Tab-separated table of C-alpha atoms in Angstrom:
chain	number	residue	atom	x	y	z
M	1	MET	CA	102.302	22.285	-115.899
M	2	THR	CA	105.804	23.465	-114.974
M	3	SER	CA	107.787	24.690	-117.980
M	4	PRO	CA	111.220	23.120	-118.501
M	5	VAL	CA	114.076	25.554	-117.924
M	6	GLN	CA	116.375	24.147	-120.609
M	7	ILE	CA	116.437	26.743	-123.418
M	8	GLY	CA	115.691	25.214	-126.808
M	9	LYS	CA	114.030	22.096	-125.427
M	10	THR	CA	110.711	21.147	-127.031
M	11	TYR	CA	107.706	19.953	-125.113
M	12	GLY	CA	103.961	19.523	-125.571
M	13	ALA	CA	100.831	17.645	-124.568
M	14	LEU	CA	97.844	15.916	-126.146
M	15	HIS	CA	94.166	15.920	-125.160
M	16	THR	CA	91.190	14.111	-126.685
M	17	GLU	CA	87.922	15.846	-127.553
M	18	ASN	CA	86.270	12.603	-128.561
M	19	PHE	CA	87.623	9.294	-129.783
M	20	PHE	CA	88.698	10.758	-133.131
M	21	SER	CA	89.341	14.448	-132.422
M	22	PHE	CA	92.415	15.738	-130.633
M	23	LEU	CA	93.904	18.988	-129.459
M	24	GLY	CA	97.153	19.891	-127.764
M	25	PHE	CA	100.202	22.104	-128.003
M	26	ALA	CA	103.879	22.025	-128.946
M	27	LYS	CA	106.405	24.638	-127.895
M	28	LYS	CA	110.140	25.295	-127.739
M	29	VAL	CA	111.482	26.837	-124.525
M	30	GLY	CA	112.655	30.411	-124.995
M	31	SER	CA	111.439	30.619	-128.598
M	32	ASP	CA	108.369	31.796	-130.515
M	33	GLU	CA	109.192	29.484	-133.402
M	34	ILE	CA	106.136	27.573	-134.611
M	35	GLN	CA	106.538	23.868	-133.937
M	36	LYS	CA	105.457	21.081	-136.248
M	37	VAL	CA	103.904	17.860	-134.980
M	38	ASP	CA	104.106	14.519	-136.792
M	39	VAL	CA	101.077	12.230	-136.551
M	40	PHE	CA	101.698	8.485	-136.695
M	41	LEU	CA	99.253	5.599	-137.002
M	42	ASP	CA	100.817	2.301	-135.903
M	43	ASP	CA	104.229	3.979	-136.338
M	44	LYS	CA	103.421	5.047	-139.915
M	45	LEU	CA	103.560	8.793	-140.601
M	46	ILE	CA	100.146	9.958	-141.859
M	47	ASP	CA	100.293	13.720	-141.314
M	48	THR	CA	102.366	16.710	-140.225
M	49	ILE	CA	100.584	19.673	-138.650
M	50	GLU	CA	101.591	23.041	-137.211
M	51	ALA	CA	100.960	24.144	-133.632
M	52	ASN	CA	99.932	27.708	-134.461
M	53	GLU	CA	96.372	28.049	-133.112
M	54	PHE	CA	94.984	29.762	-130.039
M	55	ILE	CA	92.683	27.356	-128.198
M	56	GLN	CA	91.160	28.716	-124.991
M	57	LYS	CA	90.953	25.332	-123.279
M	58	ILE	CA	94.644	24.606	-123.914
M	59	ASP	CA	95.736	28.121	-122.965
M	60	ASP	CA	93.807	27.896	-119.681
M	61	ILE	CA	95.787	24.780	-118.754
M	62	TYR	CA	99.248	25.505	-120.149
M	63	ASP	CA	99.377	29.253	-120.913
M	64	VAL	CA	100.907	28.729	-124.364
M	65	GLU	CA	98.811	31.275	-126.298
M	66	SER	CA	98.927	30.517	-130.057
M	67	LYS	CA	101.056	27.384	-129.862
M	68	ALA	CA	98.151	24.920	-129.860
M	69	PHE	CA	96.720	22.601	-132.503
M	70	THR	CA	93.615	20.598	-133.365
M	71	TYR	CA	93.551	17.361	-135.300
M	72	ASN	CA	90.622	15.380	-136.657
M	73	LEU	CA	91.387	11.837	-137.725
M	74	PRO	CA	90.824	11.435	-141.505
M	75	THR	CA	87.692	9.452	-142.358
M	76	GLN	CA	89.596	6.578	-143.984
M	77	TYR	CA	91.202	5.674	-140.651
M	78	ILE	CA	88.017	5.721	-138.568
M	79	GLY	CA	86.791	2.271	-137.572
M	80	LYS	CA	90.192	0.599	-137.505
M	81	LYS	CA	91.736	-0.313	-134.191
M	82	ALA	CA	95.149	1.310	-134.130
M	83	ILE	CA	97.561	3.346	-132.032
M	84	ILE	CA	97.852	7.027	-132.888
M	85	SER	CA	100.817	9.033	-131.650
M	86	PHE	CA	101.903	12.672	-131.814
M	87	LYS	CA	105.610	13.596	-131.868
M	88	ASN	CA	107.539	16.825	-132.221
M	89	HIS	CA	108.681	17.032	-135.847
M	90	ASP	CA	112.219	18.225	-135.053
M	91	SER	CA	113.060	16.401	-131.826
M	92	GLY	CA	110.984	13.264	-132.379
M	93	GLU	CA	109.843	13.452	-128.752
M	94	GLU	CA	106.406	12.068	-127.915
M	95	LEU	CA	103.912	14.609	-126.575
M	96	LEU	CA	102.573	14.100	-123.070
M	97	ASN	CA	99.506	11.759	-123.090
M	98	SER	CA	100.550	10.302	-126.461
M	99	PRO	CA	100.153	7.602	-127.808
M	100	TYR	CA	96.417	6.912	-127.767
M	101	THR	CA	94.539	3.731	-128.715
M	102	LEU	CA	91.749	4.237	-131.247
M	103	ILE	CA	88.519	2.275	-131.008
M	104	ASP	CA	87.172	0.116	-133.839
M	105	LYS	CA	83.651	-0.493	-135.167
M	106	ASN	CA	82.950	-3.135	-132.534
M	107	HIS	CA	83.402	-0.736	-129.616
M	108	GLU	CA	80.145	0.239	-127.843
M	109	LYS	CA	81.018	3.935	-128.178
M	110	PHE	CA	82.005	3.800	-131.849
M	111	ASN	CA	78.756	5.071	-133.429
M	112	GLU	CA	78.469	7.870	-130.896
M	113	ALA	CA	82.103	8.880	-131.358
M	114	LYS	CA	81.795	8.861	-135.137
M	115	PHE	CA	78.734	11.114	-134.964
M	116	LEU	CA	80.451	13.605	-132.644
M	117	HIS	CA	83.496	13.540	-134.890
M	118	SER	CA	81.328	14.415	-137.896
M	119	LEU	CA	80.313	17.645	-136.146
M	120	GLU	CA	83.884	18.922	-136.471
M	121	GLY	CA	83.756	19.038	-140.273
M	122	ASN	CA	82.414	21.487	-142.829
M	123	PHE	CA	78.737	21.469	-143.727
M	124	ASP	CA	76.650	22.129	-146.792
M	125	ASN	CA	74.551	24.940	-145.326
M	126	GLU	CA	72.316	25.208	-148.365
M	127	LYS	CA	71.550	21.492	-148.232
M	128	ILE	CA	70.603	21.681	-144.552
M	129	GLN	CA	68.528	24.844	-145.045
M	130	ASN	CA	66.515	23.318	-147.878
M	131	ILE	CA	65.611	20.089	-146.106
M	132	ASN	CA	61.852	19.821	-145.655
M	133	THR	CA	60.535	17.116	-143.382
M	134	LYS	CA	57.132	16.176	-142.035
M	135	ASP	CA	56.122	17.277	-138.563
M	136	SER	CA	58.173	15.310	-136.055
M	137	ILE	CA	59.829	15.773	-132.675
M	138	GLY	CA	63.379	14.525	-132.325
M	139	PHE	CA	66.050	14.332	-129.645
M	140	LEU	CA	69.252	12.502	-128.803
M	141	ALA	CA	68.475	9.529	-126.582
M	142	THR	CA	71.784	9.577	-124.727
M	143	GLU	CA	72.175	8.309	-121.186
M	144	ASP	CA	72.455	11.891	-119.882
M	145	ASN	CA	69.148	12.880	-121.468
M	146	LEU	CA	67.344	9.748	-120.355
M	147	LEU	CA	68.501	10.285	-116.768
M	148	ASN	CA	67.475	13.951	-116.801
M	149	LYS	CA	64.132	14.098	-114.960
M	150	ASP	CA	63.175	17.512	-116.346
M	151	PHE	CA	63.921	16.437	-119.889
M	152	ILE	CA	61.901	13.223	-119.521
M	153	LYS	CA	59.040	15.211	-117.962
M	154	LEU	CA	58.888	17.398	-121.060
M	155	ILE	CA	58.959	14.457	-123.485
M	156	ASN	CA	56.199	12.722	-121.524
M	157	THR	CA	54.158	15.926	-121.617
M	158	PHE	CA	54.419	15.981	-125.399
M	159	LEU	CA	53.612	12.278	-125.684
M	160	GLU	CA	50.557	12.660	-123.461
M	161	GLN	CA	49.229	15.538	-125.568
M	162	ASN	CA	48.272	13.081	-128.298
M	163	LEU	CA	49.982	15.192	-130.921
M	164	ASP	CA	49.535	13.987	-134.468
M	165	THR	CA	53.249	13.497	-135.047
M	166	ARG	CA	56.076	10.982	-134.870
M	167	PHE	CA	58.819	11.066	-132.264
M	168	LYS	CA	62.315	10.480	-133.689
M	169	LEU	CA	64.706	9.125	-131.073
M	170	PHE	CA	68.333	9.246	-132.129
M	171	TYR	CA	70.447	6.579	-130.429
M	172	PHE	CA	73.940	5.098	-130.840
M	173	ASN	CA	73.955	1.683	-129.171
M	174	ASN	CA	71.631	-1.090	-128.035
M	175	GLU	CA	71.859	-0.080	-124.378
M	176	GLN	CA	70.438	3.357	-125.194
M	177	LYS	CA	67.667	1.790	-127.263
M	178	LYS	CA	66.821	-0.483	-124.341
M	179	LEU	CA	66.642	2.472	-121.948
M	180	ILE	CA	64.358	4.334	-124.358
M	181	SER	CA	62.031	1.362	-124.673
M	182	GLU	CA	61.780	1.046	-120.898
M	183	GLN	CA	61.316	4.784	-120.338
M	184	PHE	CA	58.588	5.270	-122.963
M	185	ASN	CA	57.087	1.801	-122.996
M	186	LYS	CA	53.493	3.091	-123.301
M	187	TYR	CA	54.269	5.136	-126.397
M	188	LEU	CA	56.475	2.870	-128.510
M	189	SER	CA	53.932	2.947	-131.339
M	190	LYS	CA	54.651	6.674	-131.751
M	191	ILE	CA	58.437	6.312	-131.767
M	192	ASP	CA	60.895	5.785	-134.618
M	193	PHE	CA	64.414	4.686	-133.664
M	194	ILE	CA	67.184	6.215	-135.780
M	195	MET	CA	70.949	5.802	-135.537
M	196	PRO	CA	72.343	9.061	-137.023
M	197	LYS	CA	75.614	9.126	-138.939
M	198	ASP	CA	75.855	12.910	-139.175
M	199	ILE	CA	73.995	16.195	-138.816
M	200	TYR	CA	72.113	15.616	-142.076
M	201	ASP	CA	70.387	12.586	-140.524
M	202	ILE	CA	69.175	14.825	-137.687
M	203	ALA	CA	68.020	17.636	-139.989
M	204	SER	CA	66.206	15.355	-142.435
M	205	ASN	CA	64.261	13.447	-139.789
M	206	THR	CA	62.848	16.111	-137.497
M	207	SER	CA	61.120	19.490	-137.717
M	208	ILE	CA	61.334	20.147	-133.958
M	209	TYR	CA	64.659	19.365	-132.291
M	210	ILE	CA	64.886	19.223	-128.489
M	211	HIS	CA	68.181	19.708	-126.687
M	212	SER	CA	68.813	19.304	-122.978
M	213	SER	CA	71.240	21.693	-121.280
M	214	THR	CA	72.505	20.697	-117.862
M	215	GLU	CA	74.520	22.571	-115.277
M	216	ASN	CA	77.474	20.214	-115.683
M	217	GLU	CA	77.451	20.190	-119.478
M	218	LYS	CA	80.811	20.521	-121.203
M	219	PRO	CA	81.721	23.844	-122.849
M	220	LYS	CA	79.294	24.720	-125.622
M	221	SER	CA	81.737	24.097	-128.445
M	222	TYR	CA	82.103	20.440	-127.509
M	223	GLY	CA	80.007	17.319	-127.054
M	224	TYR	CA	76.295	17.202	-127.692
M	225	HIS	CA	75.838	20.944	-127.453
M	226	LYS	CA	77.780	21.019	-130.725
M	227	THR	CA	74.740	19.367	-132.368
M	228	TRP	CA	72.555	22.287	-131.290
M	229	GLN	CA	75.294	24.717	-132.283
M	230	VAL	CA	75.697	23.282	-135.797
M	231	LEU	CA	71.931	23.242	-136.433
M	232	ASN	CA	71.763	26.836	-135.249
M	233	GLN	CA	74.768	28.096	-137.224
M	234	THR	CA	73.757	26.364	-140.447
M	235	LYS	CA	70.252	27.826	-140.032
M	236	ALA	CA	68.492	24.492	-140.327
M	237	ASN	CA	64.877	24.558	-141.467
M	238	MET	CA	63.394	23.547	-138.111
M	239	PHE	CA	62.206	24.722	-134.712
M	240	MET	CA	64.494	24.110	-131.749
M	241	ILE	CA	63.753	23.799	-128.041
M	242	ASN	CA	66.540	24.016	-125.466
M	243	ILE	CA	65.482	22.683	-122.067
M	244	PHE	CA	67.306	23.840	-118.958
M	245	GLU	CA	67.413	22.153	-115.574
M	246	GLU	CA	64.381	22.586	-113.322
M	247	ILE	CA	62.375	24.478	-115.920
M	248	ASP	CA	58.711	24.800	-115.073
M	249	GLU	CA	56.474	22.960	-117.535
M	250	LYS	CA	54.566	26.218	-118.055
M	251	GLU	CA	57.713	28.035	-119.151
M	252	TYR	CA	58.884	25.883	-122.038
M	253	SER	CA	58.380	28.823	-124.375
M	254	LYS	CA	61.424	30.512	-122.871
M	255	SER	CA	63.439	27.758	-124.481
M	256	LEU	CA	61.889	27.833	-127.952
M	257	LYS	CA	64.399	28.921	-130.564
M	258	LEU	CA	62.911	30.233	-133.795
M	259	LEU	CA	65.742	29.974	-136.296
M	260	ASP	CA	65.890	32.950	-138.630
M	261	ASN	CA	65.850	30.648	-141.645
M	262	CYS	CA	62.928	28.450	-140.589
M	263	LYS	CA	60.545	28.442	-143.543
M	264	ILE	CA	58.041	26.176	-141.794
M	265	GLU	CA	54.922	28.193	-140.986
M	266	PHE	CA	54.413	28.278	-137.233
M	267	GLU	CA	50.650	27.790	-137.378
M	268	LYS	CA	50.947	24.844	-139.752
M	269	SER	CA	53.505	23.079	-137.572
M	270	ILE	CA	52.837	20.827	-134.615
M	271	VAL	CA	54.938	23.294	-132.604
M	272	SER	CA	51.921	25.650	-132.577
M	273	LYS	CA	49.887	22.956	-130.814
M	274	ILE	CA	52.592	22.574	-128.195
M	275	PHE	CA	52.553	26.288	-127.381
M	276	GLU	CA	48.918	27.194	-128.144
M	277	THR	CA	48.164	28.173	-124.529
M	278	ASP	CA	51.426	30.046	-124.034
M	279	GLU	CA	51.379	33.820	-123.510
M	280	ARG	CA	54.046	34.221	-126.221
M	281	TYR	CA	52.024	32.378	-128.854
M	282	ASN	CA	51.310	35.460	-130.985
M	283	GLU	CA	54.883	36.637	-130.601
M	284	PHE	CA	56.115	33.296	-131.983
M	285	LYS	CA	53.773	33.691	-134.962
M	286	PHE	CA	55.080	37.198	-135.551
M	287	ILE	CA	58.766	36.205	-135.388
M	288	ASN	CA	58.176	33.228	-137.650
M	289	SER	CA	56.351	35.380	-140.204
M	290	ILE	CA	59.525	37.254	-141.150
M	291	ASN	CA	60.814	34.089	-142.832
M	292	GLN	CA	57.825	33.813	-145.139
M	293	PRO	CA	57.694	35.192	-148.729
M	294	ILE	CA	57.084	38.933	-149.206
M	295	SER	CA	55.060	40.376	-152.068
M	296	GLU	CA	56.319	43.433	-153.972
M	297	GLU	CA	53.158	45.265	-152.972
M	298	LEU	CA	54.013	44.925	-149.276
M	299	ARG	CA	57.594	46.179	-149.706
M	300	ASN	CA	56.335	49.718	-150.341
M	301	MET	CA	53.761	49.893	-147.542
M	302	TYR	CA	54.061	52.416	-144.690
M	303	LYS	CA	52.130	55.219	-143.002
M	304	PRO	CA	53.698	58.711	-143.072
M	305	ASN	CA	54.260	60.651	-139.851
M	306	CYS	CA	53.620	57.571	-137.732
M	307	VAL	CA	55.902	55.978	-135.134
M	308	GLY	CA	55.207	52.431	-134.024
M	309	PHE	CA	56.765	50.472	-131.198
M	310	LEU	CA	56.753	46.842	-130.119
M	311	ALA	CA	54.955	46.595	-126.782
M	312	THR	CA	56.459	43.294	-125.692
M	313	LYS	CA	56.406	42.173	-122.083
M	314	GLU	CA	60.127	42.944	-121.788
M	315	ASN	CA	59.706	46.428	-123.266
M	316	MET	CA	56.766	47.361	-121.055
M	317	GLU	CA	58.695	46.227	-117.970
M	318	ASP	CA	61.736	48.276	-119.029
M	319	GLU	CA	61.441	51.625	-117.223
M	320	GLU	CA	63.940	53.300	-119.570
M	321	PHE	CA	62.034	52.167	-122.655
M	322	VAL	CA	58.702	53.429	-121.259
M	323	ARG	CA	60.292	56.725	-120.172
M	324	TYR	CA	61.695	57.196	-123.666
M	325	LEU	CA	58.281	56.633	-125.265
M	326	LYS	CA	56.665	59.161	-122.923
M	327	GLU	CA	59.253	61.810	-123.748
M	328	LEU	CA	58.961	61.044	-127.458
M	329	MET	CA	55.204	61.612	-127.354
M	330	GLU	CA	55.655	64.888	-125.482
M	331	ARG	CA	58.204	66.174	-127.995
M	332	PHE	CA	56.183	65.153	-131.057
M	333	PRO	CA	52.516	65.939	-130.298
M	334	ASP	CA	51.615	66.045	-134.004
M	335	VAL	CA	52.983	62.573	-134.730
M	336	GLU	CA	50.745	59.493	-134.648
M	337	PHE	CA	51.931	56.716	-132.293
M	338	LYS	CA	50.985	53.053	-132.479
M	339	GLY	CA	51.680	50.380	-129.899
M	340	PHE	CA	51.911	46.833	-131.239
M	341	TYR	CA	51.261	44.131	-128.653
M	342	PHE	CA	51.112	40.326	-128.710
M	343	ASP	CA	49.377	39.430	-125.449
M	344	GLU	CA	46.330	40.837	-123.635
M	345	LYS	CA	48.253	41.069	-120.349
M	346	VAL	CA	50.817	43.297	-122.021
M	347	LYS	CA	48.005	45.406	-123.447
M	348	GLU	CA	46.915	46.184	-119.888
M	349	LYS	CA	50.473	47.222	-118.971
M	350	LEU	CA	50.551	49.458	-122.027
M	351	LYS	CA	47.371	51.157	-120.835
M	352	LYS	CA	48.814	51.507	-117.344
M	353	TYR	CA	52.149	53.063	-118.272
M	354	LEU	CA	51.303	55.236	-121.294
M	355	ASN	CA	48.697	57.827	-122.218
M	356	ILE	CA	46.589	55.646	-124.487
M	357	SER	CA	44.392	58.583	-125.498
M	358	ILE	CA	47.146	59.538	-127.959
M	359	ILE	CA	48.116	55.982	-128.956
M	360	GLU	CA	46.465	53.559	-131.310
M	361	ILE	CA	46.851	50.051	-129.874
M	362	ASN	CA	47.034	47.142	-132.301
M	363	LYS	CA	47.340	43.418	-131.698
M	364	VAL	CA	49.887	41.861	-134.069
M	365	ILE	CA	50.576	38.299	-135.182
M	366	HIS	CA	52.347	38.944	-138.493
M	367	TYR	CA	54.924	41.402	-139.811
M	368	LYS	CA	52.199	42.801	-142.117
M	369	ASP	CA	50.467	44.151	-139.003
M	370	VAL	CA	53.258	46.673	-138.297
M	371	LEU	CA	53.608	48.070	-141.811
M	372	CYS	CA	51.244	50.911	-140.832
M	373	SER	CA	54.113	53.060	-139.514
M	374	GLU	CA	57.146	54.953	-140.812
M	375	ILE	CA	59.534	54.306	-137.935
M	376	LEU	CA	59.378	51.128	-135.859
M	377	ILE	CA	61.038	51.231	-132.437
M	378	ILE	CA	62.323	47.917	-131.114
M	379	SER	CA	64.561	47.125	-128.158
M	380	SER	CA	68.207	46.103	-128.494
M	381	LEU	CA	67.662	42.522	-127.316
M	382	ASN	CA	69.776	40.051	-129.325
M	383	SER	CA	66.626	38.354	-130.593
M	384	ASN	CA	65.572	41.618	-132.276
M	385	TYR	CA	68.653	41.961	-134.472
M	386	ASN	CA	67.102	39.691	-137.101
M	387	LEU	CA	63.918	41.746	-136.967
M	388	MET	CA	65.847	44.945	-137.636
M	389	LYS	CA	67.727	43.298	-140.508
M	390	PHE	CA	64.459	41.978	-141.927
M	391	PHE	CA	62.951	45.460	-142.198
M	392	ILE	CA	66.110	47.075	-143.554
M	393	ASN	CA	66.517	44.361	-146.196
M	394	ASN	CA	62.915	44.227	-147.366
M	395	PHE	CA	61.130	47.555	-146.927
M	396	VAL	CA	62.030	50.860	-148.554
M	397	ASN	CA	59.888	53.209	-146.444
M	398	ILE	CA	60.092	51.886	-142.867
M	399	TYR	CA	63.134	52.473	-140.668
M	400	PRO	CA	63.600	50.172	-137.611
M	401	LEU	CA	65.164	52.055	-134.703
M	402	MET	CA	66.947	49.939	-132.092
M	403	PHE	CA	66.559	51.394	-128.590
M	404	ASN	CA	69.468	50.779	-126.224
M	405	THR	CA	69.579	52.362	-122.754
M	406	VAL	CA	73.388	52.192	-122.741
M	407	MET	CA	73.406	55.011	-125.298
M	408	ASN	CA	72.124	57.383	-122.618
M	409	PHE	CA	75.688	57.627	-121.305
M	410	LYS	CA	77.423	58.127	-124.652
M	411	LEU	CA	78.872	61.341	-126.054
M	412	ILE	CA	79.565	61.965	-129.726
M	413	LYS	CA	83.316	61.738	-129.110
M	414	ASP	CA	82.854	58.100	-128.024
M	415	PHE	CA	82.330	57.194	-131.689
M	416	PHE	CA	85.767	58.164	-132.996
M	417	GLU	CA	86.549	55.251	-135.333
M	418	PRO	CA	88.681	56.481	-138.261
M	419	ASN	CA	89.269	52.919	-139.486
M	420	HIS	CA	85.574	52.045	-139.609
M	421	ILE	CA	84.257	50.688	-142.905
M	422	LEU	CA	82.252	53.892	-143.380
M	423	PHE	CA	85.557	55.706	-143.795
M	424	THR	CA	87.540	53.018	-145.604
M	425	ASP	CA	84.959	51.737	-148.114
M	426	ASP	CA	84.268	54.265	-150.867
M	427	SER	CA	81.238	52.315	-152.103
M	428	PHE	CA	79.174	53.964	-149.338
M	429	LYS	CA	79.636	57.198	-151.326
M	430	LEU	CA	79.865	59.358	-148.204
M	431	THR	CA	81.092	62.876	-148.967
M	432	LYS	CA	81.554	64.365	-145.490
M	433	LYS	CA	84.586	62.380	-144.318
M	434	LEU	CA	86.793	65.427	-143.900
M	435	GLU	CA	84.237	67.293	-141.787
M	436	ALA	CA	83.532	64.154	-139.699
M	437	ASN	CA	87.215	63.890	-138.725
M	438	GLY	CA	87.123	60.143	-137.973
M	439	ASN	CA	83.790	60.151	-136.099
M	440	ILE	CA	81.242	57.721	-137.560
M	441	GLN	CA	78.191	59.441	-136.044
M	442	LYS	CA	79.214	62.830	-137.395
M	443	LEU	CA	79.795	61.217	-140.781
M	444	VAL	CA	76.315	59.676	-140.932
M	445	TYR	CA	74.456	62.726	-139.638
M	446	TYR	CA	76.356	65.182	-141.839
M	447	GLU	CA	75.384	62.970	-144.771
M	448	LEU	CA	71.714	63.094	-143.710
M	449	TYR	CA	71.858	66.867	-143.197
M	450	LYS	CA	73.240	67.204	-146.725
M	451	THR	CA	70.178	65.457	-148.193
M	452	ILE	CA	67.905	68.183	-146.813
M	453	GLY	CA	70.298	71.057	-147.496
M	454	ILE	CA	71.272	72.147	-143.990
M	455	ASN	CA	74.652	72.742	-142.375
M	456	LYS	CA	74.698	71.908	-138.696
M	457	LEU	CA	77.735	71.399	-136.503
M	458	ILE	CA	77.866	68.395	-134.162
M	459	LEU	CA	80.230	68.853	-131.207
M	460	ASP	CA	82.321	66.131	-129.575
M	461	ASP	CA	80.666	66.725	-126.199
M	462	ASP	CA	77.117	66.602	-127.557
M	463	ASN	CA	74.878	63.927	-126.051
M	464	PHE	CA	74.487	61.012	-128.451
M	465	TYR	CA	71.225	59.825	-126.875
M	466	SER	CA	69.435	63.046	-127.738
M	467	LEU	CA	70.795	63.070	-131.283
M	468	HIS	CA	70.068	59.416	-131.975
M	469	TYR	CA	66.660	58.978	-130.367
M	470	PHE	CA	65.025	62.367	-130.846
M	471	GLU	CA	66.718	64.392	-133.581
M	472	ARG	CA	66.959	61.314	-135.800
M	473	ILE	CA	63.209	60.707	-135.405
M	474	GLU	CA	62.486	64.307	-136.405
M	475	LEU	CA	64.860	64.116	-139.369
M	476	LEU	CA	63.403	60.891	-140.744
M	477	LEU	CA	59.793	62.020	-140.360
M	478	GLN	CA	60.493	65.347	-142.053
M	479	SER	CA	62.477	64.051	-145.005
M	480	SER	CA	61.890	60.935	-147.072
M	481	LEU	CA	65.269	61.615	-148.732
M	482	ALA	CA	67.054	61.425	-145.369
M	483	LYS	CA	65.150	58.266	-144.474
M	484	THR	CA	65.981	56.608	-147.793
M	485	ARG	CA	69.666	57.539	-147.455
M	486	LEU	CA	69.854	56.159	-143.908
M	487	ILE	CA	68.193	52.906	-144.992
M	488	GLU	CA	70.761	52.627	-147.817
M	489	ILE	CA	73.698	53.107	-145.434
M	490	THR	CA	72.291	50.704	-142.837
M	491	TYR	CA	71.544	48.079	-145.496
M	492	LYS	CA	75.136	48.143	-146.706
M	493	LEU	CA	76.469	47.903	-143.138
M	494	LEU	CA	74.289	44.857	-142.454
M	495	ASN	CA	75.065	43.243	-145.821
M	496	PRO	CA	78.723	44.077	-146.549
M	497	ASN	CA	79.025	41.421	-149.257
M	498	ASN	CA	76.045	42.615	-151.300
């Protein structure tokens, strides 16, 4: 869009996200003054909003930075056929692409639009998290999904498995229902048709939600991906499967999302039947177990002078991770090492890459199976963040160490962060701030050294990798006081509001 050259002139544009959600911008030439936009419905003023947001989509088109706005039509106006218009508050000029004709309840897209619009609101997270529903598989029966061959192939696979469950098909109009009936004609006795009003209707009717991602799908914050996004962000009590284009039917497990709030036991859910022959089956059971209740007796379990590590497929194929384990075993010959694996194939890789004569190898399917260690080494994959937080929040004697190969290139001076919460929040009760001189790693390690009564200088050009992955191990194994103090600091970092 070419900007007008007349200084002081106002201009703007409007875009629709769905039939009831809008975004756009309003700007004055040569000025940073925030513009107001009046919203009219059939020429009656119903709202005045400010164009003071940064919206990536709008900035990509118009380069207006934080002069954009979003507007969701109030619920009381939805369902009435009317003309909505957006005008600059001061000049009264209509924005480009305004006015816009709203659809009413009789429009074929109304139910779908109303549902998508509901995804833009606020949600009762606790309500969604505490919904418990019987085993069922649900998905949106939109035209895009029903025309997606890979998606239909997956649904047919599930239907053919004779699973003891209902299939909940969420639809918005009669045409979609007709397409569903034709597509799954042989299995109609297993299907319940549901027209959802909002995300609560999805959450309360299915324990396994299937989403289809396609190459041409809109940005993730819009459209039907928003359904997946909301269920994920609100930590719904369900399992989720995200199917990508051309996925092999033997690789569905790559798409299984185990929400960190899912209280449904994996083995008691129909989802375990779906993935019972999958190589990641035990891994799914393990990840799911961290959402189950923990007894006080288990919170204190650990094995002194023992380092465990997760021998996942990804970890055993990571040359840096394997090299680190080898060096760790060489440096600490008197420490017991335990490799925790999920799959027999990975067990063979573990035997191939490491000296198993000095390792105890254990198959694990539950978090209880790894409590026989004092330090648990896990990789820095995003999916492992919840695992680290789980151990920090629930166990007083086991420290989870995240291994990240990027740290091999870091020096101590790379952690100069004088405004970090460790320096600004006195509730951490750190006493070595002056000596640390704005460096968060020096601050933490000086605090740990203090617990065991030693004074050791850390230099700016010291290698962080060596300090973090070898000296830290030695420190924690030697001193329960240092380990307890580090767990306290890490807990507070992960739970700043507690």
